[in-house]
Short mmCIF file of C-alpha atoms in Angstrom, two decimals:
data_model
loop_
_atom_site.label_atom_id
_atom_site.label_comp_id
_atom_site.label_asym_id
_atom_site.label_seq_id
_atom_site.Cartn_x
_atom_site.Cartn_y
_atom_site.Cartn_z
CA UNK M 1 6.77 20.82 28.98
CA UNK M 2 4.50 22.06 26.21
CA UNK M 3 3.12 19.35 23.94
CA UNK M 4 4.16 19.18 20.29
CA UNK M 5 1.21 20.14 18.08
CA UNK M 6 0.57 17.70 15.22
CA UNK M 7 -1.75 17.70 12.21
CA UNK M 8 -2.63 14.83 9.86
CA UNK M 9 -3.23 15.37 6.14
CA UNK M 10 -5.22 12.58 4.52
CA UNK M 11 -7.74 10.76 6.71
CA UNK M 12 -7.69 7.38 4.98
CA UNK M 13 -6.29 3.95 5.85
CA UNK M 14 -3.04 5.31 7.31
CA UNK M 15 -4.25 8.78 8.28
CA UNK M 16 -6.95 7.48 10.61
CA UNK M 17 -4.40 5.36 12.40
CA UNK M 18 -1.86 8.18 12.55
CA UNK M 19 -4.46 10.40 14.21
CA UNK M 20 -5.22 7.70 16.77
CA UNK M 21 -1.49 7.13 17.34
CA UNK M 22 -0.78 10.82 17.97
CA UNK M 23 -3.77 11.06 20.31
CA UNK M 24 -2.20 8.32 22.44
CA UNK M 25 1.15 10.13 22.79
CA UNK M 26 1.04 11.99 26.08
CA UNK M 27 3.64 14.52 24.94
CA UNK M 28 1.86 15.38 21.68
CA UNK M 29 -1.41 17.11 20.82
CA UNK M 30 -3.46 16.23 17.74
CA UNK M 31 -4.75 19.58 16.43
CA UNK M 32 -6.84 18.11 13.64
CA UNK M 33 -7.09 16.06 10.46
CA UNK M 34 -7.52 17.21 6.86
CA UNK M 35 -9.25 15.51 3.96
CA UNK M 36 -10.92 16.36 0.68
CA UNK M 37 -14.61 15.84 1.46
CA UNK M 38 -17.25 13.37 2.61
CA UNK M 39 -15.33 10.10 2.49
CA UNK M 40 -16.40 7.01 4.45
CA UNK M 41 -13.76 7.65 7.16
CA UNK M 42 -15.04 11.23 7.49
CA UNK M 43 -18.62 9.93 7.80
CA UNK M 44 -17.41 7.56 10.53
CA UNK M 45 -15.60 10.45 12.24
CA UNK M 46 -18.90 12.34 12.44
CA UNK M 47 -20.79 9.30 13.71
CA UNK M 48 -18.16 8.86 16.46
CA UNK M 49 -18.89 12.41 17.65
CA UNK M 50 -16.03 14.26 15.90
CA UNK M 51 -13.21 13.32 18.29
CA UNK M 52 -10.84 15.14 15.89
CA UNK M 53 -11.40 18.52 14.23
CA UNK M 54 -11.79 18.29 10.44
CA UNK M 55 -10.09 20.64 7.99
CA UNK M 56 -10.66 20.62 4.23
CA UNK M 57 -7.90 20.26 1.66
CA UNK M 58 -10.42 21.39 -0.99
CA UNK M 59 -12.18 24.46 0.48
CA UNK M 60 -14.77 24.42 -2.33
CA UNK M 61 -16.22 21.24 -0.81
CA UNK M 62 -17.16 22.94 2.46
CA UNK M 63 -20.83 23.43 1.61
CA UNK M 64 -21.26 19.78 0.60
CA UNK M 65 -19.53 18.60 3.78
CA UNK M 66 -21.54 20.84 6.09
CA UNK M 67 -24.72 19.79 4.28
CA UNK M 68 -24.04 16.30 5.68
CA UNK M 69 -23.94 17.78 9.17
CA UNK M 70 -20.17 17.46 9.44
CA UNK M 71 -18.53 20.48 11.13
CA UNK M 72 -15.53 22.00 9.35
CA UNK M 73 -12.84 23.79 11.37
CA UNK M 74 -11.07 25.40 8.43
CA UNK M 75 -8.80 24.64 5.49
CA UNK M 76 -5.62 22.60 5.23
CA UNK M 77 -3.65 25.85 5.30
CA UNK M 78 -5.45 26.83 8.52
CA UNK M 79 -4.42 23.51 10.07
CA UNK M 80 -0.80 23.84 8.96
CA UNK M 81 -0.54 27.25 10.60
CA UNK M 82 -1.69 25.81 13.96
CA UNK M 83 0.79 22.92 14.19
CA UNK M 84 4.48 22.30 14.75
CA UNK M 85 4.64 19.35 12.34
CA UNK M 86 2.39 17.60 9.80
CA UNK M 87 2.02 13.90 9.15
CA UNK M 88 1.14 13.61 5.47
CA UNK M 89 -0.80 10.45 4.64
CA UNK M 90 -2.28 11.58 1.34
CA UNK M 91 -2.15 9.60 -1.90
CA UNK M 92 1.23 9.24 -3.60
CA UNK M 93 2.21 12.51 -5.28
CA UNK M 94 -0.17 14.69 -3.27
CA UNK M 95 2.29 14.91 -0.40
CA UNK M 96 4.89 16.47 -2.67
CA UNK M 97 2.34 19.15 -3.60
CA UNK M 98 1.39 19.68 0.04
CA UNK M 99 5.05 20.18 0.83
CA UNK M 100 4.83 23.61 -0.77
CA UNK M 101 2.16 24.56 1.78
CA UNK M 102 4.33 23.29 4.64
CA UNK M 103 7.31 25.26 3.33
CA UNK M 104 5.16 28.36 2.92
CA UNK M 105 4.46 28.41 6.65
CA UNK M 106 7.85 27.05 7.76
CA UNK M 107 6.43 23.82 9.17
CA UNK M 108 8.07 20.41 9.33
CA UNK M 109 6.47 17.33 7.82
CA UNK M 110 6.67 13.54 7.70
CA UNK M 111 5.71 11.75 4.48
CA UNK M 112 4.69 8.13 3.93
CA UNK M 113 6.30 5.37 1.87
CA UNK M 114 4.34 6.11 -1.30
CA UNK M 115 6.08 9.43 -1.89
CA UNK M 116 9.37 9.61 -3.80
CA UNK M 117 12.50 9.72 -1.67
CA UNK M 118 13.46 13.19 -2.89
CA UNK M 119 10.44 14.70 -1.11
CA UNK M 120 12.39 14.59 2.16
CA UNK M 121 15.78 15.28 3.72
CA UNK M 122 15.96 11.81 5.27
CA UNK M 123 14.59 8.35 4.48
CA UNK M 124 13.72 7.40 8.06
CA UNK M 125 13.30 4.39 10.34
CA UNK M 126 12.95 4.77 14.10
CA UNK M 127 15.16 1.86 15.13
CA UNK M 128 17.67 1.74 12.26
CA UNK M 129 18.64 5.41 11.67
CA UNK M 130 16.86 7.59 14.24
CA UNK M 131 19.83 9.90 14.62
CA UNK M 132 19.74 10.92 10.96
CA UNK M 133 16.28 12.39 11.43
CA UNK M 134 17.20 14.69 14.31
CA UNK M 135 16.02 18.27 13.74
CA UNK M 136 15.42 17.72 10.00
CA UNK M 137 12.66 19.60 8.17
CA UNK M 138 11.21 16.76 6.10
CA UNK M 139 11.31 13.04 6.79
CA UNK M 140 9.97 10.17 4.67
CA UNK M 141 8.95 6.85 6.15
CA UNK M 142 9.59 3.45 4.62
CA UNK M 143 6.67 1.39 3.26
CA UNK M 144 4.85 -1.10 5.48
CA UNK M 145 6.86 -4.09 4.25
CA UNK M 146 10.17 -2.26 4.47
CA UNK M 147 9.34 -0.97 7.96
CA UNK M 148 8.70 -4.44 9.33
CA UNK M 149 11.59 -5.97 7.41
CA UNK M 150 14.05 -3.42 8.78
CA UNK M 151 12.82 -4.00 12.34
CA UNK M 152 13.75 -7.67 12.10
CA UNK M 153 17.04 -7.19 10.21
CA UNK M 154 18.14 -4.32 12.47
CA UNK M 155 17.36 -6.46 15.52
CA UNK M 156 19.83 -9.13 14.35
CA UNK M 157 22.28 -6.66 12.80
CA UNK M 158 22.98 -4.85 16.08
CA UNK M 159 23.95 -8.15 17.68
CA UNK M 160 25.67 -10.16 14.94
CA UNK M 161 26.23 -7.76 12.03
CA UNK M 162 24.18 -8.80 8.99
CA UNK M 163 26.15 -8.83 5.72
CA UNK M 164 23.31 -9.55 3.32
CA UNK M 165 19.68 -10.61 3.13
CA UNK M 166 17.59 -12.29 0.44
CA UNK M 167 13.86 -11.85 0.83
CA UNK M 168 10.64 -13.10 -0.72
CA UNK M 169 7.52 -11.01 -0.14
CA UNK M 170 4.08 -12.56 -0.47
CA UNK M 171 2.18 -9.29 -0.77
CA UNK M 172 -1.51 -8.68 -0.20
CA UNK M 173 -2.96 -7.16 -3.35
CA UNK M 174 -5.15 -4.47 -1.73
CA UNK M 175 -6.36 -3.17 1.61
CA UNK M 176 -9.69 -4.43 2.99
CA UNK M 177 -12.50 -2.50 1.33
CA UNK M 178 -10.51 -1.63 -1.81
CA UNK M 179 -12.23 -2.42 -5.10
CA UNK M 180 -10.03 -0.62 -7.62
CA UNK M 181 -7.59 -3.55 -7.94
CA UNK M 182 -10.38 -5.81 -9.19
CA UNK M 183 -11.44 -9.27 -8.07
CA UNK M 184 -8.65 -11.69 -8.87
CA UNK M 185 -7.75 -15.35 -8.66
CA UNK M 186 -4.11 -15.15 -9.64
CA UNK M 187 -0.58 -14.51 -8.40
CA UNK M 188 1.56 -11.84 -9.99
CA UNK M 189 5.36 -11.61 -9.88
CA UNK M 190 7.28 -8.33 -9.90
CA UNK M 191 10.72 -7.90 -11.41
CA UNK M 192 13.63 -8.43 -9.02
CA UNK M 193 14.95 -6.79 -6.97
CA UNK M 194 11.84 -5.47 -5.25
CA UNK M 195 11.87 -1.92 -3.90
CA UNK M 196 11.83 -3.11 -0.29
CA UNK M 197 15.28 -4.67 -0.70
CA UNK M 198 16.57 -1.50 -2.36
CA UNK M 199 14.99 0.65 0.35
CA UNK M 200 16.54 -1.46 3.08
CA UNK M 201 19.96 -0.75 1.58
CA UNK M 202 19.18 2.97 1.56
CA UNK M 203 18.44 2.88 5.29
CA UNK M 204 21.15 0.29 6.09
CA UNK M 205 23.84 0.73 3.39
CA UNK M 206 26.15 -1.74 5.11
CA UNK M 207 23.74 -4.61 4.30
CA UNK M 208 23.44 -6.13 0.81
CA UNK M 209 19.83 -6.97 0.00
CA UNK M 210 17.84 -8.41 -2.86
CA UNK M 211 14.46 -9.99 -3.20
CA UNK M 212 11.38 -11.11 -5.10
CA UNK M 213 7.80 -9.92 -4.61
CA UNK M 214 4.63 -11.88 -5.38
CA UNK M 215 1.18 -10.24 -5.29
CA UNK M 216 -1.56 -12.45 -3.81
CA UNK M 217 -5.37 -12.01 -3.86
CA UNK M 218 -5.70 -11.48 -0.10
CA UNK M 219 -6.13 -8.35 2.03
CA UNK M 220 -5.01 -9.06 5.61
CA UNK M 221 -1.25 -8.70 5.76
CA UNK M 222 1.93 -9.54 3.89
CA UNK M 223 4.30 -12.39 4.69
CA UNK M 224 8.05 -12.00 4.12
CA UNK M 225 10.60 -14.80 4.22
CA UNK M 226 14.13 -13.64 5.04
CA UNK M 227 17.46 -15.42 4.59
CA UNK M 228 20.06 -13.40 6.52
CA UNK M 229 23.82 -13.93 6.43
CA UNK M 230 25.47 -12.71 9.65
CA UNK M 231 29.11 -11.66 10.02
CA UNK M 232 29.26 -13.55 13.29
CA UNK M 233 27.54 -16.91 13.54
CA UNK M 234 24.31 -16.65 15.52
CA UNK M 235 22.33 -19.59 16.83
CA UNK M 236 18.61 -20.08 16.35
CA UNK M 237 18.22 -19.78 20.13
CA UNK M 238 20.04 -16.42 20.20
CA UNK M 239 18.00 -15.06 17.29
CA UNK M 240 14.82 -16.15 19.05
CA UNK M 241 15.95 -14.40 22.24
CA UNK M 242 16.65 -11.17 20.34
CA UNK M 243 13.27 -11.27 18.61
CA UNK M 244 11.46 -12.00 21.90
CA UNK M 245 13.09 -8.98 23.57
CA UNK M 246 12.04 -6.51 20.83
CA UNK M 247 8.87 -4.53 21.74
CA UNK M 248 7.82 -4.22 18.10
CA UNK M 249 8.26 -7.91 17.26
CA UNK M 250 5.87 -10.57 18.49
CA UNK M 251 7.08 -14.17 18.38
CA UNK M 252 4.29 -16.66 17.62
CA UNK M 253 4.04 -20.29 16.59
CA UNK M 254 1.73 -22.52 14.58
CA UNK M 255 1.33 -24.74 17.67
CA UNK M 256 -0.34 -21.77 19.39
CA UNK M 257 -2.83 -21.56 16.53
CA UNK M 258 -1.17 -18.79 14.53
CA UNK M 259 -1.41 -20.54 11.18
CA UNK M 260 -0.98 -17.46 9.00
CA UNK M 261 -1.93 -13.85 8.38
CA UNK M 262 -5.65 -14.38 9.01
CA UNK M 263 -4.94 -15.92 12.42
CA UNK M 264 -3.06 -12.80 13.48
CA UNK M 265 -5.79 -10.49 12.19
CA UNK M 266 -8.44 -12.48 14.06
CA UNK M 267 -6.33 -12.45 17.22
CA UNK M 268 -6.02 -8.66 17.05
CA UNK M 269 -9.82 -8.44 16.85
CA UNK M 270 -10.15 -10.88 19.76
CA UNK M 271 -7.86 -8.58 21.77
CA UNK M 272 -10.28 -5.75 21.04
CA UNK M 273 -7.73 -3.74 19.08
CA UNK M 274 -9.43 -0.93 17.13
CA UNK M 275 -10.04 -2.03 13.51
CA UNK M 276 -8.20 -5.28 14.26
CA UNK M 277 -4.91 -3.38 14.09
CA UNK M 278 -1.50 -4.66 15.18
CA UNK M 279 1.44 -2.28 15.46
CA UNK M 280 3.95 -5.10 15.81
CA UNK M 281 5.23 -7.54 13.23
CA UNK M 282 5.02 -11.25 14.04
CA UNK M 283 7.80 -13.78 13.53
CA UNK M 284 6.93 -17.46 13.54
CA UNK M 285 9.24 -19.30 15.93
CA UNK M 286 8.82 -22.49 13.92
CA UNK M 287 10.13 -20.81 10.75
CA UNK M 288 13.49 -19.86 12.29
CA UNK M 289 15.99 -22.29 10.79
CA UNK M 290 19.73 -22.37 10.12
CA UNK M 291 21.33 -23.23 6.77
CA UNK M 292 25.04 -23.24 7.44
CA UNK M 293 25.78 -19.73 8.70
CA UNK M 294 22.58 -18.29 7.21
CA UNK M 295 19.46 -17.87 9.31
CA UNK M 296 15.97 -17.96 7.80
CA UNK M 297 12.62 -16.84 9.24
CA UNK M 298 9.17 -15.60 8.23
CA UNK M 299 7.46 -12.33 9.19
CA UNK M 300 3.85 -11.18 9.15
CA UNK M 301 3.35 -7.49 8.22
CA UNK M 302 0.02 -5.91 9.29
CA UNK M 303 0.10 -3.34 6.49
CA UNK M 304 -2.54 -0.93 7.79
CA UNK M 305 -0.93 -0.16 11.15
CA UNK M 306 2.70 -1.29 11.16
CA UNK M 307 4.15 2.13 10.22
CA UNK M 308 2.35 4.07 12.97
CA UNK M 309 5.09 3.65 15.63
CA UNK M 310 7.81 4.79 13.22
CA UNK M 311 5.74 7.87 12.39
CA UNK M 312 5.65 8.75 16.09
CA UNK M 313 9.44 8.22 16.18
CA UNK M 314 9.76 10.57 13.20
CA UNK M 315 7.95 13.35 15.06
CA UNK M 316 10.27 12.85 18.02
CA UNK M 317 13.37 13.05 15.81
CA UNK M 318 12.31 15.97 13.61
CA UNK M 319 11.20 18.03 16.61
CA UNK M 320 14.27 17.04 18.66
CA UNK M 321 12.01 15.77 21.44
CA UNK M 322 14.54 13.04 22.30
CA UNK M 323 18.07 12.84 20.96
CA UNK M 324 18.65 9.29 22.18
CA UNK M 325 17.25 6.62 19.86
CA UNK M 326 16.31 4.11 22.55
CA UNK M 327 14.69 6.76 24.74
CA UNK M 328 12.58 7.94 21.81
CA UNK M 329 11.34 4.53 20.65
CA UNK M 330 10.69 3.49 24.25
CA UNK M 331 8.32 6.44 24.74
CA UNK M 332 6.51 5.68 21.49
CA UNK M 333 6.18 2.04 22.53
CA UNK M 334 4.92 2.99 25.99
CA UNK M 335 2.20 5.31 24.75
CA UNK M 336 1.05 2.88 22.04
CA UNK M 337 0.94 0.04 24.55
CA UNK M 338 3.46 -2.08 22.66
CA UNK M 339 5.18 -5.10 24.18
CA UNK M 340 2.33 -5.91 26.59
CA UNK M 341 2.61 -9.59 25.64
CA UNK M 342 6.18 -9.58 27.01
CA UNK M 343 5.03 -9.00 30.61
#
């Protein structure tokens, strides 16, 4: 079977990881990545020996890029013409402009959480609504927090039927290496409900959701507390079993030394994961508690890498590679090496 040809637009925090994720999929081929010029990730790409071909979104920058000894394979339009589907990881708003290029050449595309919902035919999540993405032209992924949140809620929902959730997000203020947010020593509260709760209801309209978001001056991961109300009573032990059996959820505990977000980031580095990335969310076993019928737990969201599996799912759905949801996510999980801790 011929491999699906994929391109990545925007070689930044998410784009680098998307490129690596596609390169790991044995039934996909990464044709190349596109960016605007000599960014730090592009410098690193050159120093690593150019494992991926580089295309320029701003052709006028070619001379400056080649002056740095970085080979250029063509323009963004050249890349689009060579692929079956594009993963667009550009800054919010740029993807909507790039969509015109994708439409010009009749190519499908997947956009990230920062774009507005109307950029795509389907607001997509691999586990929760895979079928809705089948054979669609344009898909949009949920944000990092929403992606991880939906994984956990969907996991319980398919067993017990979740009626509603109330969430609190303790949100990292910026990615590692970002300076534009400033150096802060403060917490900042957003108006309720936060967009993650609203987005969850868009993906899972049968669940009522609301929540509060608090920005914190940290960089390595978000933490979400969830209070879920099931239709059918579910024990802590059953919830724990469901979480443990999910390849994109890692159950940890404070007794093991996982005291918070920094512990998980350090553990990913100790595992030798590139960039200290984790594709899976973590749920602390010792935060799973019952309050009457409600069940409460806390999740860690590794914001730089958590959406990569769902992007691979989106390619599978849009290109009709697998029509069965569980078959599709299982292949993504296999090629990304997810669930190894379960063995």
